[in-house]
PDB file of C-alpha atoms in Angstrom:
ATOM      1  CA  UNK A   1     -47.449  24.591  14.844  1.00  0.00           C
ATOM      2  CA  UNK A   2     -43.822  23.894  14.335  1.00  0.00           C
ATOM      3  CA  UNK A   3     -42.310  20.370  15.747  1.00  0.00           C
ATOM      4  CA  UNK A   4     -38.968  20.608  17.793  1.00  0.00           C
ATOM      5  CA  UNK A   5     -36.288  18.256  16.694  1.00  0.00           C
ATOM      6  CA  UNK A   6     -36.133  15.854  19.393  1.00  0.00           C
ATOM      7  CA  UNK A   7     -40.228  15.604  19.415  1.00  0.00           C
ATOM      8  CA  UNK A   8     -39.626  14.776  15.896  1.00  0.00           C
ATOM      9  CA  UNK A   9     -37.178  11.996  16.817  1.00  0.00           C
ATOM     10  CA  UNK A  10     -39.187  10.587  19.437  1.00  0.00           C
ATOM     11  CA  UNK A  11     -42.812  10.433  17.042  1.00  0.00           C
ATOM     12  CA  UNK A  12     -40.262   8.549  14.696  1.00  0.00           C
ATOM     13  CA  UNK A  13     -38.883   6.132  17.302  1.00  0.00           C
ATOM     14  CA  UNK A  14     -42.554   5.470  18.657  1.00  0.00           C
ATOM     15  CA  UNK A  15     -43.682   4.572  15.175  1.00  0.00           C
ATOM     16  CA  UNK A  16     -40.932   1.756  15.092  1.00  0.00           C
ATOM     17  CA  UNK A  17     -42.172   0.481  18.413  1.00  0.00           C
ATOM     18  CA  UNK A  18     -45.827   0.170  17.463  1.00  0.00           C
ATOM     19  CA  UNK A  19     -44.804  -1.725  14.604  1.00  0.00           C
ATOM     20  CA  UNK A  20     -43.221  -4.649  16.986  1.00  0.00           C
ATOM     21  CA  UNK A  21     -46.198  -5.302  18.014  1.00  0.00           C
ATOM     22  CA  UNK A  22     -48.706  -4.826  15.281  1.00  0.00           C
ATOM     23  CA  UNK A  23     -48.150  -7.286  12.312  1.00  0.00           C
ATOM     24  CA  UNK A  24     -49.734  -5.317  10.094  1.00  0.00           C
ATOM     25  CA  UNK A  25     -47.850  -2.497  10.695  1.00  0.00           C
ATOM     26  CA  UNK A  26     -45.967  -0.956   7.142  1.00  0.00           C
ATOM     27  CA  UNK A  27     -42.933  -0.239   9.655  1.00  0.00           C
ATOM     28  CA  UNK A  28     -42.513  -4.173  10.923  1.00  0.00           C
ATOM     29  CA  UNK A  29     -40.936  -4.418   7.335  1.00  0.00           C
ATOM     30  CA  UNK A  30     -37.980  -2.332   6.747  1.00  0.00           C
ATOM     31  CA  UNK A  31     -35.580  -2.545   3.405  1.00  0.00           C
ATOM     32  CA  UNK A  32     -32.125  -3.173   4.129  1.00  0.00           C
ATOM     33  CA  UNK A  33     -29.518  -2.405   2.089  1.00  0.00           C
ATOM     34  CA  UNK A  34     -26.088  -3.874   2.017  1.00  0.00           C
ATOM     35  CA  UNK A  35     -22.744  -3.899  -0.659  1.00  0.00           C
ATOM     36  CA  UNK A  36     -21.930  -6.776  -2.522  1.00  0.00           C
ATOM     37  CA  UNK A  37     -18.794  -6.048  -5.027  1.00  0.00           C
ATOM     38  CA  UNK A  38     -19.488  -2.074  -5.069  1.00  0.00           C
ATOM     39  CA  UNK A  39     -23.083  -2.862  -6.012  1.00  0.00           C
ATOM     40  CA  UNK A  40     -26.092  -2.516  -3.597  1.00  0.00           C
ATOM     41  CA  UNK A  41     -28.243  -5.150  -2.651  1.00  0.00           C
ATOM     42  CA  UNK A  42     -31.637  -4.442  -1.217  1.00  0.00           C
ATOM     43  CA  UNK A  43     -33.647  -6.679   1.061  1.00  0.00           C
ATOM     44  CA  UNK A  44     -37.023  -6.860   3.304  1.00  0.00           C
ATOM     45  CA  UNK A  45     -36.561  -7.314   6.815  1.00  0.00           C
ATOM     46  CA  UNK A  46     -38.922  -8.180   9.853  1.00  0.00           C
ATOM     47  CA  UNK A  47     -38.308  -5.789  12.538  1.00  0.00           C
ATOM     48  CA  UNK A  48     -37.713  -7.670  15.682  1.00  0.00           C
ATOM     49  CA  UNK A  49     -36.545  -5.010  18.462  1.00  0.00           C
ATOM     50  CA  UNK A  50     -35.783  -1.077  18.930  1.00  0.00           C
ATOM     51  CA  UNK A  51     -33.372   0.257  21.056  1.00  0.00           C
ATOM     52  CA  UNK A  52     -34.046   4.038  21.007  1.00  0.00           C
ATOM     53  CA  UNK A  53     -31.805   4.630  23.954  1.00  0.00           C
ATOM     54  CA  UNK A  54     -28.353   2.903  21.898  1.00  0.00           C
ATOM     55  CA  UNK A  55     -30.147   3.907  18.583  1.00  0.00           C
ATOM     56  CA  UNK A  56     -30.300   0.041  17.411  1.00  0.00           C
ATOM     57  CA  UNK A  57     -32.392  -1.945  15.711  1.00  0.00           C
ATOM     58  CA  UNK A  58     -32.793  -6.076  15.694  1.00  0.00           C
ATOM     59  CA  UNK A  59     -33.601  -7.868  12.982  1.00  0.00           C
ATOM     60  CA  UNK A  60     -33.302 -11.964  12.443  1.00  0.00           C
ATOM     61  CA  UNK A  61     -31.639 -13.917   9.375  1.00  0.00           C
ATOM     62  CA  UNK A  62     -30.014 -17.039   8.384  1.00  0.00           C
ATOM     63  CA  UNK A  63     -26.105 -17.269   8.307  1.00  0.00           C
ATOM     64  CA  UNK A  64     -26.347 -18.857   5.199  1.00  0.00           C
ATOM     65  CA  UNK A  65     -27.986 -15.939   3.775  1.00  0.00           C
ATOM     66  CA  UNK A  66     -26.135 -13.451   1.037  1.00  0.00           C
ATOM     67  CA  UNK A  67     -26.947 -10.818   3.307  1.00  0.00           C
ATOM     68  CA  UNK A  68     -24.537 -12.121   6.119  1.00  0.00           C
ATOM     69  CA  UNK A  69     -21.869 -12.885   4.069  1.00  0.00           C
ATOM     70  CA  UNK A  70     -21.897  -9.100   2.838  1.00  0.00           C
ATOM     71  CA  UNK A  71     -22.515  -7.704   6.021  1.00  0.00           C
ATOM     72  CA  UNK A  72     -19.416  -9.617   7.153  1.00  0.00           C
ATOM     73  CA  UNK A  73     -17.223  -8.132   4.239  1.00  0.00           C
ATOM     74  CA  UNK A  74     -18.874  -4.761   4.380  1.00  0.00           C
ATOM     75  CA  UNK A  75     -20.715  -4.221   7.101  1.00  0.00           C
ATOM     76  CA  UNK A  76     -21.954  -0.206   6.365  1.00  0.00           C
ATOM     77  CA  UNK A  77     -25.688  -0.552   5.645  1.00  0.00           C
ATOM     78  CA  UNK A  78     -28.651   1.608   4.856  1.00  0.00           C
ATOM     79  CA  UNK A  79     -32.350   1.140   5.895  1.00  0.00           C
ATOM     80  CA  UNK A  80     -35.482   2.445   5.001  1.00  0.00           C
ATOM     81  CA  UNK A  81     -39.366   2.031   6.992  1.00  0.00           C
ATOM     82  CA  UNK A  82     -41.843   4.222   5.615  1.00  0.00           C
ATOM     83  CA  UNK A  83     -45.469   5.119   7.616  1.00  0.00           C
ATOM     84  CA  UNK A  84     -48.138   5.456   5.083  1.00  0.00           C
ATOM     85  CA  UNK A  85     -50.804   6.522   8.080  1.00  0.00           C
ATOM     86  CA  UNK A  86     -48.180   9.665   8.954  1.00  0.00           C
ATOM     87  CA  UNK A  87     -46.726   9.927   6.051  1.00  0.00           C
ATOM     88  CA  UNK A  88     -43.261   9.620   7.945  1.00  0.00           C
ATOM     89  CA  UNK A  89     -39.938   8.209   5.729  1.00  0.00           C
ATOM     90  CA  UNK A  90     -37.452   6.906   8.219  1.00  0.00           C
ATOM     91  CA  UNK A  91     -34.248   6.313   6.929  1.00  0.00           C
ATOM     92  CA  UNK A  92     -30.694   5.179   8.578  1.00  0.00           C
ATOM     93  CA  UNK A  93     -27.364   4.515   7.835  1.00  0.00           C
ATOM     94  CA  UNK A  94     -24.929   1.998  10.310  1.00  0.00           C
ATOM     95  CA  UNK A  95     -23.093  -0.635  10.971  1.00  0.00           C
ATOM     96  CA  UNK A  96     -24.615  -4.314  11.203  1.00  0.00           C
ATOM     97  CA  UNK A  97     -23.224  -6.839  13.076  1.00  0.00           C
ATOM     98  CA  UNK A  98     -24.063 -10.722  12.228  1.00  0.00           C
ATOM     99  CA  UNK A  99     -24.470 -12.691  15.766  1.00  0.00           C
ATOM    100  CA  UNK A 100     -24.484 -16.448  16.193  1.00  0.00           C
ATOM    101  CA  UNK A 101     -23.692 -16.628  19.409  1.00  0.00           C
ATOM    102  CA  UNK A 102     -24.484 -15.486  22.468  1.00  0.00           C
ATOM    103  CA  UNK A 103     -27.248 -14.591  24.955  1.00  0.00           C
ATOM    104  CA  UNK A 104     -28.824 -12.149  22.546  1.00  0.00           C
ATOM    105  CA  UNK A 105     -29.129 -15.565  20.326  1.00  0.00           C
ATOM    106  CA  UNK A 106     -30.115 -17.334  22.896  1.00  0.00           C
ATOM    107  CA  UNK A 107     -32.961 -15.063  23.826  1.00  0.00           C
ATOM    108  CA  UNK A 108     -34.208 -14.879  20.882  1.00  0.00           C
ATOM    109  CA  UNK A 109     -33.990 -18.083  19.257  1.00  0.00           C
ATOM    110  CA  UNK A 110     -36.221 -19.201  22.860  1.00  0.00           C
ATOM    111  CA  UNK A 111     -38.591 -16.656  21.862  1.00  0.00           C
ATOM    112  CA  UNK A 112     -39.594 -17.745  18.736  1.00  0.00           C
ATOM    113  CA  UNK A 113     -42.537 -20.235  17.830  1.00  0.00           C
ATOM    114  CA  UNK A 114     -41.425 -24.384  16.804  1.00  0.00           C
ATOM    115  CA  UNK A 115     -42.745 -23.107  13.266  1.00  0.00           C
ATOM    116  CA  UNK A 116     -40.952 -19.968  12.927  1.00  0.00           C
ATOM    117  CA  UNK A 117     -37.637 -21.931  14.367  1.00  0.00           C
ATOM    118  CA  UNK A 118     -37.858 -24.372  11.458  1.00  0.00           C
ATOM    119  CA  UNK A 119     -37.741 -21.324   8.843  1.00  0.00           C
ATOM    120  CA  UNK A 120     -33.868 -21.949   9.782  1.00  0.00           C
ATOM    121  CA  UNK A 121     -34.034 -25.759   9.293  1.00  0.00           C
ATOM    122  CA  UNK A 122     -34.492 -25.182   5.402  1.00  0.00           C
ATOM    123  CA  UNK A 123     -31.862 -26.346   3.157  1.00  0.00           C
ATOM    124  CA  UNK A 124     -31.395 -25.654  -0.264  1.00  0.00           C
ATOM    125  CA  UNK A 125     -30.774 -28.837  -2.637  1.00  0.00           C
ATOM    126  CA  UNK A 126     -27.350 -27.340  -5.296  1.00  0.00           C
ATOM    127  CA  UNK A 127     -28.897 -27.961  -8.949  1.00  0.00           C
ATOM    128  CA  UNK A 128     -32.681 -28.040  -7.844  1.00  0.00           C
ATOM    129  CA  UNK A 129     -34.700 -25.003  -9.091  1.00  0.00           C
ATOM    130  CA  UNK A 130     -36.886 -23.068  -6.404  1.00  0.00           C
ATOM    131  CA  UNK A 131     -40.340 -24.491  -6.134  1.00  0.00           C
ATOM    132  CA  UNK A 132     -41.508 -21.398  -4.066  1.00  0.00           C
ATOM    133  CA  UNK A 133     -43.115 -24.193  -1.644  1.00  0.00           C
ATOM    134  CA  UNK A 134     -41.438 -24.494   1.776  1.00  0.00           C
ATOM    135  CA  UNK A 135     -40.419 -28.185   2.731  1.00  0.00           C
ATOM    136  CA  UNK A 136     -42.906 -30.210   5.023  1.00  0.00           C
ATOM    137  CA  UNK A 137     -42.953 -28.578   8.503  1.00  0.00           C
ATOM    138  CA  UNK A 138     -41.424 -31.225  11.489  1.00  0.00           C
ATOM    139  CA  UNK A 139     -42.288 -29.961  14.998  1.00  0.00           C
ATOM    140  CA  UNK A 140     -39.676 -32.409  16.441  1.00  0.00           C
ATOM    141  CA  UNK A 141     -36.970 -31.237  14.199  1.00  0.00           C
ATOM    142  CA  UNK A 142     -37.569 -27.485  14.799  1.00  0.00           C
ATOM    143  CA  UNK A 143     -34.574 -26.764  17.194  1.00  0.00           C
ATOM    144  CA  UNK A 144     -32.071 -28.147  14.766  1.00  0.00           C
ATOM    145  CA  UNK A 145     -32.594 -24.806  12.945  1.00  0.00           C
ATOM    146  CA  UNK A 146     -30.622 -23.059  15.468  1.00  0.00           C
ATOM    147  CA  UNK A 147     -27.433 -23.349  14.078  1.00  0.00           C
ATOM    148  CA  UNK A 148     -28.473 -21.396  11.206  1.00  0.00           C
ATOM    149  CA  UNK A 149     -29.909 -18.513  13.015  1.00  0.00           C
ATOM    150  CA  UNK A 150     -28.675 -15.077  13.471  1.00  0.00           C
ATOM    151  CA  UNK A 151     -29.687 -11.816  15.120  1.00  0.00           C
ATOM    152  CA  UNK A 152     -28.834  -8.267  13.097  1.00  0.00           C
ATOM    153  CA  UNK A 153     -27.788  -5.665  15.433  1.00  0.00           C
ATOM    154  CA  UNK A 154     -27.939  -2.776  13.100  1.00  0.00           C
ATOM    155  CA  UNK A 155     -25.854   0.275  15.070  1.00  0.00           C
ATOM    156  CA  UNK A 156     -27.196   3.385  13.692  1.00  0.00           C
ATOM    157  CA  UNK A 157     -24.742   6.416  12.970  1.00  0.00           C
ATOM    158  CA  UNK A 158     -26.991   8.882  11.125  1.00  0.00           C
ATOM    159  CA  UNK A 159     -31.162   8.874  10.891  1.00  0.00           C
ATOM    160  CA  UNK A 160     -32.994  10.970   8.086  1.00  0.00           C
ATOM    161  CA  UNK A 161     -36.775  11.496   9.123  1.00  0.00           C
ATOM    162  CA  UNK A 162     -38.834  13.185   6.126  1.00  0.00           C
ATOM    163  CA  UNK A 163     -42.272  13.980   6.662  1.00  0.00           C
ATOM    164  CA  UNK A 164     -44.454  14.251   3.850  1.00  0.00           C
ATOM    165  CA  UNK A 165     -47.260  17.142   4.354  1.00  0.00           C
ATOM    166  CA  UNK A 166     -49.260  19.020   2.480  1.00  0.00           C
ATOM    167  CA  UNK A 167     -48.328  22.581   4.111  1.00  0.00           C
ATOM    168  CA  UNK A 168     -44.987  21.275   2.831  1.00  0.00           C
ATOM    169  CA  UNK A 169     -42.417  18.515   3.754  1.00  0.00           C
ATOM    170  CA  UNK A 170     -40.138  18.705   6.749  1.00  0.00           C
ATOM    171  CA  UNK A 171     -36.985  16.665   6.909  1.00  0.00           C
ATOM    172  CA  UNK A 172     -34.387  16.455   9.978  1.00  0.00           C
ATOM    173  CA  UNK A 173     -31.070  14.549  10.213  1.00  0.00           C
ATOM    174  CA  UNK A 174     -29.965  13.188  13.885  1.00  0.00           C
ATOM    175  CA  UNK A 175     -26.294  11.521  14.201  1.00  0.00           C
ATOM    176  CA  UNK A 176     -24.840   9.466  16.607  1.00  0.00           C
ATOM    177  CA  UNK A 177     -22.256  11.662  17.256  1.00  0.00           C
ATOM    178  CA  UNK A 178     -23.675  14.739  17.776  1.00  0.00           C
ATOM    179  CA  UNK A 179     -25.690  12.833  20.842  1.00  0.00           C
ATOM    180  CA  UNK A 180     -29.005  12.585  18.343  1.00  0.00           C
ATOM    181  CA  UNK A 181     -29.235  16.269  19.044  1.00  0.00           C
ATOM    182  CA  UNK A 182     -30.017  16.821  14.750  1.00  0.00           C
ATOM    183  CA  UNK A 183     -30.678  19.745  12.833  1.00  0.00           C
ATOM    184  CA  UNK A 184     -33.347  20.563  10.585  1.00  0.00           C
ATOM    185  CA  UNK A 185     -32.112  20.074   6.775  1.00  0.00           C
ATOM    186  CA  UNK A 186     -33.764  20.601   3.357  1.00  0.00           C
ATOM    187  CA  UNK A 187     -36.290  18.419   2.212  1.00  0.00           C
TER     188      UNK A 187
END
């Protein structure tokens, strides 16, 4: 039986909400691609929050990070999340914006654990080669993290939703300004 377009939409956007709240979902890690002097630079991100109604996605980051620093220069990005389980590719293209500030900040830096606050507390030393072992954790010190952290707001302008199926593939494009109404498109 056929799918319409906007049921098509929707399955995708619920897959992206299940995965806030399973860990183990293969959609709680997206790829995020930015531009960094006309070359792409690909990344994995945690998915924090969906916004299906303004067609946004949240991720968090550290300002320090390369990432911010070309989202700031360039700030056109591409995403991908792909669903083994349905088979479903979900890819985006936007704008990101970088916050510091703010009560989106706010909200989420109070959300997160003392632990996961102290991921922003790490420094690197200039001339000291990467260990791959985190410093010693300090509880008391977690908060002074903050100033480090950052919430990406990635604005979505066009989706691409592929569905992989063995009576043959399906693939749909939705954008922004055509109100997410999309059109079906070769896969």
């Amino acid at each position: 039986m056929p799918i319409a377009l906007r049921q098509f939409l929707d399955e995708a956007w619920d897959i992206l909400d299940a995965a806030l709240s399973d860990r183990a979902h293969p959609c709680r890690t997206i790829q995020l691609a930015t531009v960094e002097a006309d070359q792409p630079a690909l990344r994995t991100l945690i998915l924090r929050q969906v916004d299906r109604r303004q067609g946004r996605l949240y991720c968090y980051t550290d300002l320090r990070s390369a990432k911010v620093a070309q989202i700031r220069r360039q700030p056109q990005v591409a995403l991908l999340a792909y669903d083994p389980a349905s088979r479903l590719q979900f890819r985006a293209e936007g704008v990101a914006i970088a916050h510091a500030d703010g009560d989106l900040c706010t909200r989420a830096w109070a959300e997160l654990t003392p632990i996961a606050r102290q991921l922003y507390q790490v420094t690197a030393v200039p001339g000291m080669p990467h260990t791959g072992s985190a410093p010693p954790l300090d509880a008391d010190r977690a908060s002074d993290g903050r100033a480090h952290f950052s919430v990406l707001e990635l604005c979505l302008e066009r989706i691409d939703l592929l569905l992989l199926g063995s009576d043959g593939h399906r693939r749909a494009e939705y954008r922004r300004a055509d109100d997410w109404r999309g059109q079906w498109i070769v896969p």
